PDB file of C-alpha atoms in Angstrom:
ATOM      1  CA  MET A  19      40.794  17.088 -18.640  1.00 45.00           C
ATOM      2  CA  LEU A  20      41.171  15.479 -21.883  1.00 39.00           C
ATOM      3  CA  LEU A  21      41.257  11.864 -20.433  1.00 40.00           C
ATOM      4  CA  ALA A  22      37.859  12.826 -18.482  1.00 43.00           C
ATOM      5  CA  VAL A  23      36.131  13.831 -21.689  1.00 38.00           C
ATOM      6  CA  THR A  24      37.389  10.940 -23.849  1.00 41.00           C
ATOM      7  CA  THR A  25      36.373   8.501 -20.778  1.00 42.00           C
ATOM      8  CA  GLY A  26      32.921  10.031 -21.062  1.00 43.00           C
ATOM      9  CA  LEU A  27      32.411   9.794 -24.724  1.00 39.00           C
ATOM     10  CA  VAL A  28      33.398   6.161 -24.473  1.00 39.00           C
ATOM     11  CA  ILE A  29      30.866   5.631 -21.899  1.00 40.00           C
ATOM     12  CA  LEU A  30      28.168   7.112 -23.734  1.00 38.00           C
ATOM     13  CA  GLY A  31      28.935   5.356 -26.765  1.00 42.00           C
ATOM     14  CA  VAL A  32      28.865   2.007 -25.026  1.00 36.00           C
ATOM     15  CA  LEU A  33      25.536   2.893 -23.104  1.00 37.00           C
ATOM     16  CA  GLY A  34      24.001   4.104 -26.551  1.00 41.00           C
ATOM     17  CA  SER A  35      25.020   1.045 -28.313  1.00 39.00           C
ATOM     18  CA  LEU A  36      23.409  -1.172 -25.534  1.00 39.00           C
ATOM     19  CA  GLY A  37      20.099   0.943 -25.933  1.00 40.00           C
ATOM     20  CA  GLY A  38      19.384  -0.768 -29.290  1.00 39.00           C
ATOM     21  CA  GLN A  39      19.749  -4.160 -28.103  1.00 41.00           C
ATOM     22  CA  GLU A  40      16.533  -6.172 -26.940  1.00 39.00           C
ATOM     23  CA  SER A  41      16.810  -7.451 -23.543  1.00 38.00           C
ATOM     24  CA  THR A  42      16.476 -11.186 -23.138  1.00 40.00           C
ATOM     25  CA  ALA A  43      15.607 -10.771 -19.311  1.00 39.00           C
ATOM     26  CA  PRO A  44      11.964 -11.702 -18.685  1.00 38.00           C
ATOM     27  CA  PRO A  45       9.591  -8.563 -18.017  1.00 37.00           C
ATOM     28  CA  PRO A  46       9.290  -7.687 -14.279  1.00 37.00           C
ATOM     29  CA  ALA A  47       6.262  -9.320 -12.778  1.00 37.00           C
ATOM     30  CA  THR A  48       2.803  -7.377 -12.529  1.00 35.00           C
ATOM     31  CA  LYS A  49       0.581  -7.417  -9.764  1.00 37.00           C
ATOM     32  CA  ALA A  50      -2.613  -9.131 -11.272  1.00 38.00           C
ATOM     33  CA  LYS A  51      -5.759  -7.128 -10.709  1.00 41.00           C
ATOM     34  CA  ALA A  52      -8.136  -8.670  -8.553  1.00 42.00           C
ATOM     35  CA  LYS A  53     -11.665  -9.248  -9.807  1.00 46.00           C
ATOM     36  CA  ALA A  54     -14.191 -10.528  -7.465  1.00 55.00           C
ATOM     37  CA  VAL A  55     -16.954 -12.521  -9.176  1.00 57.00           C
ATOM     38  CA  THR A  56     -19.954 -14.273  -7.760  1.00 57.00           C
ATOM     39  CA  ASP A  57     -20.459 -17.985  -7.987  1.00 59.00           C
ATOM     40  CA  SER A  58     -22.147 -17.591 -11.316  1.00 65.00           C
ATOM     41  CA  GLY A  59     -18.989 -16.132 -12.618  1.00 79.00           C
ATOM     42  CA  ARG A  60     -20.407 -12.421 -13.030  1.00 91.00           C
ATOM     43  CA  LEU A  61     -19.214  -9.423 -11.222  1.00 95.00           C
ATOM     44  CA  PRO A  62     -21.194  -8.524  -8.098  1.00 97.00           C
ATOM     45  CA  GLY A  63     -23.857  -6.268  -8.133  1.00 97.00           C
ATOM     46  CA  VAL A  64     -25.533  -3.416  -5.853  1.00 98.00           C
ATOM     47  CA  GLY A  65     -26.239  -5.217  -2.649  1.00 97.00           C
ATOM     48  CA  GLU A  66     -23.656  -7.924  -3.060  1.00 97.00           C
ATOM     49  CA  PRO A  67     -20.449  -8.104  -1.070  1.00 98.00           C
ATOM     50  CA  ALA A  68     -17.245  -7.781  -2.969  1.00 98.00           C
ATOM     51  CA  ARG A  69     -13.792  -8.167  -1.315  1.00 97.00           C
ATOM     52  CA  ASP A  70     -10.352  -6.645  -1.739  1.00 97.00           C
ATOM     53  CA  GLY A  71      -7.470  -7.237   0.528  1.00 96.00           C
ATOM     54  CA  LYS A  72      -9.020  -6.855   4.292  1.00 97.00           C
ATOM     55  CA  PHE A  73     -11.999  -5.089   3.453  1.00 97.00           C
ATOM     56  CA  GLU A  74     -15.475  -6.373   2.240  1.00 98.00           C
ATOM     57  CA  PHE A  75     -17.333  -3.624   0.283  1.00 98.00           C
ATOM     58  CA  THR A  76     -21.320  -3.777  -0.285  1.00 98.00           C
ATOM     59  CA  VAL A  77     -22.701  -1.173  -2.324  1.00 98.00           C
ATOM     60  CA  THR A  78     -26.037  -0.402  -1.064  1.00 97.00           C
ATOM     61  CA  ARG A  79     -27.331   2.675  -2.698  1.00 97.00           C
ATOM     62  CA  LEU A  80     -26.866   4.941  -5.832  1.00 97.00           C
ATOM     63  CA  GLN A  81     -27.787   8.634  -5.705  1.00 96.00           C
ATOM     64  CA  PRO A  82     -27.271  10.518  -8.985  1.00 96.00           C
ATOM     65  CA  GLY A  83     -28.039  13.960  -9.734  1.00 94.00           C
ATOM     66  CA  VAL A  84     -27.005  15.788  -6.764  1.00 95.00           C
ATOM     67  CA  GLY A  85     -26.193  19.400  -7.403  1.00 95.00           C
ATOM     68  CA  HIS A  86     -24.912  20.851  -4.017  1.00 95.00           C
ATOM     69  CA  ILE A  87     -23.707  19.309  -0.726  1.00 94.00           C
ATOM     70  CA  GLY A  88     -23.337  20.854   2.623  1.00 88.00           C
ATOM     71  CA  GLY A  89     -25.763  23.764   3.003  1.00 85.00           C
ATOM     72  CA  ALA A  90     -24.818  27.251   2.900  1.00 87.00           C
ATOM     73  CA  TYR A  91     -21.071  26.380   3.333  1.00 88.00           C
ATOM     74  CA  GLY A  92     -20.922  23.555   1.212  1.00 91.00           C
ATOM     75  CA  GLN A  93     -19.917  22.679  -2.334  1.00 94.00           C
ATOM     76  CA  ASP A  94     -21.495  22.948  -5.766  1.00 95.00           C
ATOM     77  CA  ALA A  95     -20.923  20.236  -8.410  1.00 96.00           C
ATOM     78  CA  GLN A  96     -19.090  21.215 -11.355  1.00 97.00           C
ATOM     79  CA  GLY A  97     -21.357  18.486 -13.034  1.00 97.00           C
ATOM     80  CA  GLN A  98     -23.304  16.463 -10.842  1.00 97.00           C
ATOM     81  CA  PHE A  99     -22.431  14.670  -7.532  1.00 97.00           C
ATOM     82  CA  TYR A 100     -23.018  11.143  -7.938  1.00 97.00           C
ATOM     83  CA  LEU A 101     -22.934   9.436  -4.387  1.00 96.00           C
ATOM     84  CA  VAL A 102     -22.175   5.878  -3.895  1.00 97.00           C
ATOM     85  CA  HIS A 103     -23.385   4.504  -0.525  1.00 96.00           C
ATOM     86  CA  MET A 104     -21.591   1.632   0.987  1.00 96.00           C
ATOM     87  CA  THR A 105     -20.787  -0.840   3.789  1.00 96.00           C
ATOM     88  CA  VAL A 106     -17.164  -1.298   4.366  1.00 97.00           C
ATOM     89  CA  LYS A 107     -16.381  -3.961   6.819  1.00 97.00           C
ATOM     90  CA  ASN A 108     -12.847  -5.093   8.174  1.00 97.00           C
ATOM     91  CA  ILE A 109     -12.243  -8.580   7.359  1.00 98.00           C
ATOM     92  CA  GLY A 110      -8.786  -8.543   8.652  1.00 97.00           C
ATOM     93  CA  ASP A 111      -6.996  -8.863  12.201  1.00 97.00           C
ATOM     94  CA  ARG A 112      -5.807  -5.406  12.680  1.00 97.00           C
ATOM     95  CA  ALA A 113      -7.250  -1.831  12.443  1.00 97.00           C
ATOM     96  CA  ARG A 114      -7.294  -0.537   8.872  1.00 96.00           C
ATOM     97  CA  THR A 115      -8.124   2.896   7.267  1.00 95.00           C
ATOM     98  CA  PHE A 116     -10.779   3.201   4.639  1.00 94.00           C
ATOM     99  CA  ASP A 117     -10.232   6.144   2.163  1.00 93.00           C
ATOM    100  CA  GLY A 118     -12.758   7.376  -0.182  1.00 93.00           C
ATOM    101  CA  ALA A 119      -9.973   8.769  -2.463  1.00 94.00           C
ATOM    102  CA  ASP A 120      -8.848   5.149  -3.162  1.00 96.00           C
ATOM    103  CA  GLN A 121     -12.150   4.247  -5.087  1.00 97.00           C
ATOM    104  CA  LYS A 122     -12.891   4.806  -8.590  1.00 98.00           C
ATOM    105  CA  LEU A 123     -15.859   5.355 -10.566  1.00 98.00           C
ATOM    106  CA  ILE A 124     -16.279   4.029 -14.313  1.00 98.00           C
ATOM    107  CA  ASP A 125     -18.978   5.129 -16.749  1.00 97.00           C
ATOM    108  CA  ARG A 126     -20.206   3.466 -19.954  1.00 96.00           C
ATOM    109  CA  ASN A 127     -17.331   4.792 -22.125  1.00 95.00           C
ATOM    110  CA  GLY A 128     -14.645   3.568 -19.892  1.00 97.00           C
ATOM    111  CA  SER A 129     -13.787   6.995 -18.209  1.00 97.00           C
ATOM    112  CA  LYS A 130     -12.489   6.634 -14.716  1.00 97.00           C
ATOM    113  CA  TYR A 131     -13.689   9.343 -12.105  1.00 98.00           C
ATOM    114  CA  SER A 132     -11.757  10.019  -8.877  1.00 97.00           C
ATOM    115  CA  ALA A 133     -13.708  10.533  -5.775  1.00 96.00           C
ATOM    116  CA  ASP A 134     -14.134  14.175  -4.615  1.00 95.00           C
ATOM    117  CA  THR A 135     -13.006  14.004  -1.017  1.00 91.00           C
ATOM    118  CA  ALA A 136     -13.387  17.754  -0.538  1.00 89.00           C
ATOM    119  CA  ALA A 137     -17.059  17.414  -1.191  1.00 91.00           C
ATOM    120  CA  ALA A 138     -17.459  14.502   0.932  1.00 91.00           C
ATOM    121  CA  ILE A 139     -16.207  16.364   4.060  1.00 88.00           C
ATOM    122  CA  HIS A 140     -19.117  18.669   3.837  1.00 86.00           C
ATOM    123  CA  LEU A 141     -21.445  15.764   3.617  1.00 86.00           C
ATOM    124  CA  ASP A 142     -23.019  14.743   6.987  1.00 79.00           C
ATOM    125  CA  GLY A 143     -22.553  10.987   7.468  1.00 75.00           C
ATOM    126  CA  SER A 144     -20.209  10.467   4.594  1.00 81.00           C
ATOM    127  CA  ASP A 145     -17.574   8.502   6.555  1.00 76.00           C
ATOM    128  CA  SER A 146     -15.411   8.085   3.817  1.00 78.00           C
ATOM    129  CA  PHE A 147     -12.355  10.235   4.541  1.00 79.00           C
ATOM    130  CA  LEU A 148      -9.544   8.189   6.390  1.00 85.00           C
ATOM    131  CA  GLN A 149     -11.866   6.290   8.540  1.00 88.00           C
ATOM    132  CA  GLN A 150     -10.244   3.724  10.857  1.00 94.00           C
ATOM    133  CA  ILE A 151     -12.129   0.523  11.087  1.00 96.00           C
ATOM    134  CA  ASN A 152     -11.313  -2.202  13.705  1.00 97.00           C
ATOM    135  CA  PRO A 153     -11.349  -5.899  12.760  1.00 98.00           C
ATOM    136  CA  GLY A 154     -14.772  -7.127  12.727  1.00 97.00           C
ATOM    137  CA  ASN A 155     -16.423  -3.627  12.516  1.00 97.00           C
ATOM    138  CA  ALA A 156     -18.174  -2.108   9.755  1.00 96.00           C
ATOM    139  CA  VAL A 157     -18.852   1.572   8.684  1.00 94.00           C
ATOM    140  CA  ASP A 158     -21.435   2.893   6.346  1.00 94.00           C
ATOM    141  CA  GLY A 159     -20.034   5.424   4.173  1.00 93.00           C
ATOM    142  CA  ILE A 160     -20.809   7.679   1.251  1.00 94.00           C
ATOM    143  CA  VAL A 161     -18.137   8.226  -1.351  1.00 96.00           C
ATOM    144  CA  VAL A 162     -18.886  11.350  -3.614  1.00 96.00           C
ATOM    145  CA  PHE A 163     -17.741  11.712  -7.173  1.00 97.00           C
ATOM    146  CA  ASP A 164     -18.194  14.744  -9.379  1.00 97.00           C
ATOM    147  CA  VAL A 165     -19.133  13.533 -12.869  1.00 98.00           C
ATOM    148  CA  PRO A 166     -20.446  15.214 -15.845  1.00 97.00           C
ATOM    149  CA  LYS A 167     -24.227  15.760 -16.076  1.00 96.00           C
ATOM    150  CA  ASN A 168     -24.384  13.269 -18.955  1.00 95.00           C
ATOM    151  CA  ALA A 169     -22.247  10.551 -17.464  1.00 95.00           C
ATOM    152  CA  ASP A 170     -23.448   7.066 -17.091  1.00 95.00           C
ATOM    153  CA  PRO A 171     -21.680   5.211 -14.345  1.00 97.00           C
ATOM    154  CA  VAL A 172     -21.878   1.462 -14.606  1.00 98.00           C
ATOM    155  CA  ARG A 173     -18.999  -0.039 -12.333  1.00 98.00           C
ATOM    156  CA  ILE A 174     -17.019   1.112  -9.475  1.00 98.00           C
ATOM    157  CA  GLU A 175     -13.535  -0.015  -8.656  1.00 98.00           C
ATOM    158  CA  LEU A 176     -13.048  -0.541  -4.906  1.00 98.00           C
ATOM    159  CA  HIS A 177      -9.877  -0.722  -3.171  1.00 97.00           C
ATOM    160  CA  ASP A 178      -8.722  -1.357   0.406  1.00 95.00           C
ATOM    161  CA  SER A 179      -5.671   0.818  -0.198  1.00 93.00           C
ATOM    162  CA  LEU A 180      -3.992   2.834  -2.749  1.00 90.00           C
ATOM    163  CA  PHE A 181      -1.997   0.147  -4.016  1.00 91.00           C
ATOM    164  CA  SER A 182      -4.394  -3.021  -3.778  1.00 93.00           C
ATOM    165  CA  GLY A 183      -5.605  -4.735  -7.013  1.00 94.00           C
ATOM    166  CA  GLY A 184      -8.967  -3.698  -6.369  1.00 96.00           C
ATOM    167  CA  THR A 185     -12.302  -5.303  -7.063  1.00 97.00           C
ATOM    168  CA  THR A 186     -15.155  -4.096  -9.428  1.00 97.00           C
ATOM    169  CA  VAL A 187     -18.912  -4.020  -8.534  1.00 98.00           C
ATOM    170  CA  ASP A 188     -21.480  -3.749 -11.664  1.00 98.00           C
ATOM    171  CA  LEU A 189     -23.719  -0.805 -10.678  1.00 98.00           C
ATOM    172  CA  THR A 190     -26.290  -1.773 -13.414  1.00 96.00           C
ATOM    173  CA  ARG A 191     -27.339  -4.895 -11.457  1.00 93.00           C
ATOM    174  CA  ARG A 192     -29.199  -4.889  -8.353  1.00 89.00           C
ATOM    175  CA  ARG A 193     -29.795  -7.710  -5.970  1.00 82.00           C
TER     176      ARG A 193
END
């Protein structure tokens, strides 16, 4: 028993002394965030395509200030629903699933908002919840965000999957 305790203390002592040393190994590689830019070097705006992975996104319309979605059995916004209408095209060579939950809305202050997929289910024509898209096909969908009434969204970060680098669209510019 005494040998086990002594061995444990020695191991803890060695590990503790190593913790204070700086590692000389290079930091692990991080995945660079993909940013779509137009030929002029600026972010694409509303009406301009932006690509991430195997999807090409085109934000087609913005609809702020919606207080309720889905009729009598729908859902009320905590603040306001901000609806982002978009076309999502599969530019790959196999079926892919588009999920509105992977998208992020960013306001002027840099706050990031997650999509409200529960509200989107109540919205006719949303097509933003686990929508399978075959190669070459496109889906018109609506991604729903519940944001404060005074929020001022300026960008949307679009992802072909939860783990993709994403692409950003400037919501203040329209084609």
